[in-house]
CSV table of C-alpha atoms in Angstrom, one decimal:
chain,number,residue,atom,x,y,z
A,1,MET,CA,51.3,-22.1,-60.0
A,2,LYS,CA,50.1,-23.6,-63.2
A,3,ILE,CA,50.5,-21.5,-66.3
A,4,THR,CA,48.2,-22.1,-69.2
A,5,LYS,CA,49.6,-21.4,-72.7
A,6,ARG,CA,47.4,-19.7,-75.1
A,7,VAL,CA,48.0,-19.7,-78.9
A,8,ILE,CA,47.8,-16.5,-80.7
A,9,PRO,CA,45.7,-16.7,-83.9
A,10,ALA,CA,47.3,-15.9,-87.2
A,11,LEU,CA,47.4,-12.3,-88.3
A,12,THR,CA,45.5,-11.1,-91.3
A,13,VAL,CA,46.3,-8.0,-93.4
A,14,CYS,CA,43.4,-5.7,-94.2
A,15,ALA,CA,44.7,-4.5,-97.6
A,16,ALA,CA,41.8,-2.1,-98.3
A,17,ALA,CA,42.2,-0.3,-95.0
A,18,GLY,CA,46.0,-0.4,-95.1
A,19,SER,CA,46.2,-1.8,-91.6
A,20,LEU,CA,47.3,-5.0,-89.8
A,21,ALA,CA,44.9,-6.9,-87.6
A,22,VAL,CA,46.7,-7.6,-84.4
A,23,PRO,CA,45.5,-10.3,-82.0
A,24,ALA,CA,44.9,-9.4,-78.3
A,25,ASP,CA,47.7,-9.9,-75.8
A,26,PRO,CA,47.8,-13.5,-74.6
A,27,ALA,CA,47.0,-12.5,-71.0
A,28,HIS,CA,43.8,-10.8,-72.1
A,29,ALA,CA,42.8,-12.7,-75.2
A,30,GLY,CA,39.4,-13.6,-73.8
A,31,ALA,CA,38.5,-10.1,-72.9
A,32,VAL,CA,40.1,-7.8,-75.4
A,33,PRO,CA,39.1,-8.1,-79.1
A,34,ALA,CA,41.5,-7.9,-82.0
A,35,ARG,CA,42.3,-4.3,-82.8
A,36,GLN,CA,43.3,-2.5,-86.0
A,37,MET,CA,46.8,-0.9,-86.0
A,38,PRO,CA,48.6,1.1,-88.7
A,39,THR,CA,51.5,-0.7,-90.4
A,40,CYS,CA,55.2,0.2,-90.6
A,41,THR,CA,58.0,-1.1,-92.7
A,42,TYR,CA,61.0,-2.9,-91.1
A,43,GLN,CA,64.2,-4.6,-92.0
A,44,LEU,CA,66.4,-6.9,-90.0
A,45,THR,CA,69.3,-5.6,-87.8
A,46,ASN,CA,71.8,-7.0,-85.2
A,47,LEU,CA,72.2,-10.2,-87.2
A,48,ARG,CA,75.5,-11.9,-88.0
A,49,ALA,CA,76.4,-12.7,-91.6
A,50,GLY,CA,74.3,-15.7,-92.6
A,51,GLY,CA,72.1,-15.5,-89.5
A,52,TYR,CA,68.3,-15.5,-89.4
A,53,VAL,CA,65.5,-14.6,-87.0
A,54,ASN,CA,62.5,-16.8,-86.3
A,55,VAL,CA,58.9,-15.6,-86.8
A,56,ARG,CA,56.9,-17.1,-83.9
A,57,THR,CA,53.2,-17.7,-83.2
A,58,ALA,CA,53.3,-15.6,-80.0
A,59,PRO,CA,55.5,-12.9,-78.5
A,60,ALA,CA,57.6,-15.4,-76.5
A,61,LEU,CA,60.9,-17.3,-77.1
A,62,ASN,CA,59.2,-20.6,-76.4
A,63,ALA,CA,56.4,-20.0,-79.0
A,64,ARG,CA,56.5,-22.2,-82.1
A,65,PRO,CA,58.4,-20.8,-85.1
A,66,VAL,CA,56.3,-20.5,-88.3
A,67,ALA,CA,58.9,-18.9,-90.6
A,68,MET,CA,62.3,-17.4,-90.6
A,69,LEU,CA,63.7,-14.2,-92.1
A,70,LYS,CA,67.2,-13.4,-93.3
A,71,THR,CA,68.7,-10.0,-94.1
A,72,SER,CA,68.4,-10.9,-97.8
A,73,ASP,CA,64.6,-11.0,-97.5
A,74,GLY,CA,64.6,-7.2,-97.6
A,75,ARG,CA,61.8,-5.2,-96.1
A,76,PHE,CA,58.5,-6.4,-94.6
A,77,THR,CA,55.5,-4.9,-92.8
A,78,GLY,CA,54.6,-5.0,-89.1
A,79,THR,CA,52.7,-3.1,-86.4
A,80,CYS,CA,54.2,0.3,-85.5
A,81,THR,CA,54.2,-0.5,-81.8
A,82,SER,CA,55.6,-3.4,-79.9
A,83,SER,CA,54.1,-5.7,-77.3
A,84,ARG,CA,56.4,-6.6,-74.5
A,85,GLY,CA,59.4,-6.0,-76.8
A,86,TRP,CA,57.9,-8.0,-79.7
A,87,VAL,CA,56.4,-6.8,-83.0
A,88,ALA,CA,53.7,-8.5,-85.0
A,89,VAL,CA,54.9,-8.8,-88.6
A,90,ARG,CA,54.0,-10.3,-91.9
A,91,SER,CA,56.9,-11.8,-93.9
A,92,PRO,CA,57.3,-11.3,-97.7
A,93,THR,CA,56.0,-14.9,-98.2
A,94,GLY,CA,52.8,-14.1,-96.3
A,95,SER,CA,53.6,-15.8,-93.0
A,96,SER,CA,52.4,-13.9,-90.0
A,97,GLY,CA,53.7,-13.9,-86.4
A,98,TRP,CA,56.0,-12.1,-83.9
A,99,ILE,CA,59.7,-11.1,-84.0
A,100,SER,CA,61.7,-9.7,-81.1
A,101,GLY,CA,62.1,-5.9,-81.6
A,102,HIS,CA,65.8,-6.3,-80.9
A,103,TYR,CA,66.2,-7.6,-84.5
A,104,LEU,CA,64.0,-5.0,-86.2
A,105,GLN,CA,64.8,-1.6,-87.6
A,106,LYS,CA,62.0,0.7,-88.7
A,107,VAL,CA,62.6,2.2,-92.1
A,108,SER,CA,60.7,4.7,-94.3
A,109,SER,CA,58.7,3.3,-97.2
A,110,PRO,CA,59.6,4.5,-100.7
A,111,PRO,CA,57.5,7.3,-102.1
A,112,ARG,CA,54.2,5.8,-103.2
A,113,THR,CA,53.9,8.3,-106.0
A,114,ALA,CA,57.1,7.1,-107.7
A,115,VAL,CA,55.8,3.8,-109.1
A,116,PRO,CA,58.3,2.9,-111.9
A,117,ARG,CA,57.1,2.1,-115.4
A,118,ARG,CA,56.4,-1.6,-115.9
A,119,PRO,CA,58.9,-3.2,-118.3
A,120,SER,CA,57.8,-5.8,-120.9
A,121,LEU,CA,57.5,-9.3,-119.5
A,122,ALA,CA,60.1,-10.8,-121.8
A,123,CYS,CA,61.7,-13.4,-119.4
A,124,THR,CA,60.3,-16.4,-117.6
A,125,TYR,CA,60.6,-17.3,-114.0
A,126,GLN,CA,59.6,-19.9,-111.4
A,127,LEU,CA,59.3,-19.5,-107.7
A,128,ALA,CA,62.3,-20.2,-105.4
A,129,ASN,CA,62.7,-20.3,-101.6
A,130,VAL,CA,59.0,-20.8,-101.3
A,131,ARG,CA,57.4,-23.9,-99.7
A,132,ARG,CA,54.8,-25.7,-101.8
A,133,SER,CA,52.1,-24.8,-99.3
A,134,SER,CA,53.0,-21.1,-99.2
A,135,TYR,CA,52.7,-18.3,-101.8
A,136,LEU,CA,54.4,-15.1,-102.9
A,137,ASN,CA,52.4,-11.9,-102.9
A,138,VAL,CA,52.1,-9.7,-106.1
A,139,ARG,CA,51.8,-6.0,-105.3
A,140,THR,CA,50.9,-2.8,-107.2
A,141,ALA,CA,54.3,-1.3,-106.7
A,142,PRO,CA,57.9,-2.6,-105.9
A,143,TRP,CA,57.8,-2.2,-102.1
A,144,VAL,CA,56.3,-4.2,-99.2
A,145,GLY,CA,53.7,-1.6,-98.2
A,146,ALA,CA,52.1,-1.6,-101.7
A,147,ARG,CA,48.6,-3.1,-102.0
A,148,ARG,CA,48.4,-6.8,-102.7
A,149,VAL,CA,46.7,-7.6,-106.1
A,150,GLY,CA,47.4,-11.4,-106.3
A,151,SER,CA,49.7,-14.2,-105.5
A,152,LEU,CA,52.0,-16.8,-107.1
A,153,ARG,CA,52.4,-20.5,-106.0
A,154,VAL,CA,54.8,-23.2,-106.9
A,155,SER,CA,52.0,-25.0,-108.7
A,156,ASP,CA,51.7,-22.1,-111.1
A,157,GLY,CA,54.8,-23.4,-112.9
A,158,ARG,CA,56.6,-20.9,-115.1
A,159,LEU,CA,55.5,-17.3,-115.2
A,160,ALA,CA,56.3,-14.2,-117.3
A,161,GLY,CA,58.3,-11.4,-115.8
A,162,GLY,CA,60.6,-8.4,-116.5
A,163,CYS,CA,64.2,-9.3,-117.3
A,164,ALA,CA,65.7,-6.8,-114.9
A,165,PRO,CA,64.6,-6.2,-111.3
A,166,THR,CA,63.7,-2.7,-109.9
A,167,HIS,CA,64.9,-2.1,-106.4
A,168,GLY,CA,65.0,-5.9,-106.0
A,169,TRP,CA,61.5,-6.4,-107.3
A,170,VAL,CA,60.4,-8.0,-110.6
A,171,ALA,CA,57.4,-7.0,-112.7
A,172,VAL,CA,55.2,-10.1,-113.1
A,173,LYS,CA,51.6,-11.2,-113.8
A,174,SER,CA,49.9,-13.0,-111.0
A,175,SER,CA,48.0,-16.3,-111.3
A,176,ASN,CA,44.7,-14.4,-111.4
A,177,GLY,CA,45.9,-12.5,-114.5
A,178,ARG,CA,46.6,-9.1,-112.8
A,179,SER,CA,49.9,-7.4,-113.3
A,180,GLY,CA,52.1,-6.3,-110.4
A,181,TRP,CA,55.5,-6.7,-108.7
A,182,ALA,CA,57.0,-9.7,-106.8
A,183,PHE,CA,60.1,-9.7,-104.6
A,184,GLY,CA,63.0,-11.0,-106.7
A,185,HIS,CA,64.5,-13.1,-103.8
A,186,TYR,CA,61.7,-15.6,-104.4
A,187,LEU,CA,62.0,-15.8,-108.2
A,188,ARG,CA,64.5,-17.7,-110.3
A,189,LYS,CA,65.0,-16.8,-113.9
A,190,THR,CA,64.7,-19.9,-116.1
A,191,THR,CA,65.0,-18.4,-119.7
A,192,ARG,CA,65.1,-15.2,-121.6
A,193,SER,CA,62.5,-16.5,-124.0
A,194,PRO,CA,59.1,-14.8,-123.6
A,195,LEU,CA,56.5,-17.1,-122.0
A,196,ALA,CA,54.1,-15.7,-124.7
A,197,SER,CA,56.0,-17.7,-127.3
A,198,ALA,CA,54.4,-20.9,-125.9
A,199,THR,CA,51.4,-22.1,-127.8
A,200,PRO,CA,48.5,-19.9,-126.6
A,201,ALA,CA,45.1,-21.3,-125.6
A,202,ALA,CA,43.3,-19.7,-128.6
A,203,SER,CA,45.4,-21.7,-131.1
A,204,ARG,CA,45.1,-25.1,-129.4
A,205,PRO,CA,42.9,-27.6,-131.3
A,206,TRP,CA,40.6,-28.1,-128.4
A,207,GLY,CA,37.2,-29.3,-129.4
A,208,CYS,CA,35.3,-28.9,-126.1
A,209,MET,CA,34.7,-26.3,-123.4
A,210,TYR,CA,34.9,-27.0,-119.7
A,211,GLN,CA,34.4,-25.4,-116.3
A,212,LEU,CA,35.5,-26.5,-112.9
A,213,THR,CA,33.3,-28.5,-110.6
A,214,ARG,CA,33.7,-30.0,-107.0
A,215,VAL,CA,36.1,-27.1,-106.3
A,216,ARG,CA,35.8,-24.6,-103.4
A,217,PRO,CA,35.4,-20.9,-104.4
A,218,THR,CA,39.0,-20.2,-103.4
A,219,GLY,CA,40.4,-23.5,-104.5
A,220,THR,CA,42.5,-24.3,-107.5
A,221,VAL,CA,43.1,-27.4,-109.7
A,222,THR,CA,46.8,-28.0,-110.7
A,223,VAL,CA,47.6,-28.6,-114.4
A,224,TYR,CA,50.5,-31.1,-114.9
A,225,SER,CA,52.9,-31.7,-117.7
A,226,SER,CA,51.7,-35.3,-118.0
A,227,ARG,CA,48.9,-37.6,-116.8
A,228,SER,CA,50.3,-38.0,-113.3
A,229,SER,CA,50.1,-35.8,-110.1
A,230,SER,CA,53.8,-36.6,-109.6
A,231,SER,CA,54.8,-34.9,-112.8
A,232,GLN,CA,55.9,-31.2,-113.1
A,233,PRO,CA,53.1,-28.7,-112.4
A,234,VAL,CA,52.8,-26.2,-115.3
A,235,GLY,CA,49.9,-24.1,-114.1
A,236,THR,CA,46.5,-23.9,-112.3
A,237,LEU,CA,42.8,-23.4,-113.0
A,238,SER,CA,40.4,-21.6,-110.7
A,239,LEU,CA,36.7,-20.8,-110.8
A,240,THR,CA,37.6,-17.2,-111.7
A,241,ASN,CA,38.9,-18.6,-115.1
A,242,GLY,CA,35.3,-19.3,-116.1
A,243,ARG,CA,35.2,-21.6,-119.2
A,244,PHE,CA,38.3,-23.0,-120.8
A,245,GLY,CA,39.2,-25.3,-123.7
A,246,GLY,CA,40.1,-28.9,-123.4
A,247,GLY,CA,40.2,-32.2,-125.3
A,248,CYS,CA,36.8,-33.9,-125.7
A,249,THR,CA,37.8,-37.3,-124.4
A,250,ALA,CA,39.7,-38.3,-121.2
A,251,THR,CA,42.8,-40.5,-121.2
A,252,GLN,CA,43.2,-42.5,-118.0
A,253,SER,CA,40.9,-40.0,-116.2
A,254,TRP,CA,42.9,-37.0,-117.4
A,255,ILE,CA,41.9,-34.3,-119.9
A,256,PRO,CA,44.3,-32.1,-121.9
A,257,VAL,CA,43.6,-28.4,-121.1
A,258,THR,CA,45.2,-25.0,-121.1
A,259,SER,CA,46.0,-23.6,-117.7
A,260,SER,CA,45.4,-20.0,-116.7
A,261,ASN,CA,48.9,-19.0,-117.6
A,262,GLY,CA,48.5,-20.2,-121.2
A,263,ARG,CA,50.5,-23.4,-120.8
A,264,PRO,CA,48.9,-26.7,-122.0
A,265,GLY,CA,48.9,-29.7,-119.7
A,266,TRP,CA,46.7,-32.3,-118.1
A,267,ALA,CA,44.0,-31.9,-115.4
A,268,PRO,CA,42.0,-34.6,-113.5
A,269,ALA,CA,38.7,-35.2,-115.2
A,270,TYR,CA,37.1,-35.4,-111.8
A,271,TYR,CA,37.2,-31.7,-111.4
A,272,LEU,CA,36.1,-30.8,-115.0
A,273,GLN,CA,32.5,-30.4,-116.3
A,274,LYS,CA,32.0,-30.3,-120.0
A,275,VAL,CA,29.8,-27.4,-121.0
A,276,GLY,CA,30.2,-27.3,-124.8
A,277,GLY,CA,31.6,-29.2,-127.8
């Protein structure tokens, strides 16, 4: 008997509805549409010290791993019911897939009315334990079930954050400028000097104004520390930034600009359109 494998599509979180979109069971994927299920909070259990559990594309041991979770990753969300002993989950880094229920323990979410007061963002951080192609969610409160308000990527470079974590979470400002909380396991403190001490965009002697071009609505342009894509990323620019300052002339097809996090750097002239100056 020939068995045909089917690939489960990636899960998506419906933040506004507070629910997790769960793909149909592989055996009925062609007949049963994706359904909305309430989410629950989990943590890992039955793991040896230093062990980990794979997040897979489908509820089967031979399905491809897409991420792995360790006990130190803390809490994460998933569907409240299992499918053949597997639970659809979403890791703290945003990877979606399935984990065997044997390694999951359902826990109660912290009271959502007890959001702690945000501290001043007096320290600087950069992402750690995050792949360059992935991202870290920024949420309204320091727990996994809180609403997502933005994200952070490795290409954002340094970012401002609170100097002390709250329940393992750090107060930060996301790349879209919105304030929130990010899980501290994925942040590495680089200095106690406030990021705001860097030269702000308003005081830079830029003589021209630019906006992005040839960029998809959800795309970003990386700002680098020097005129090379192999140099250190210091920030990003997106269409939501609107107009921004920059030098009036390009040097080797690069233009000096100020990124969305306030750090100056260089962006490829190919993606910039001069609108003033």
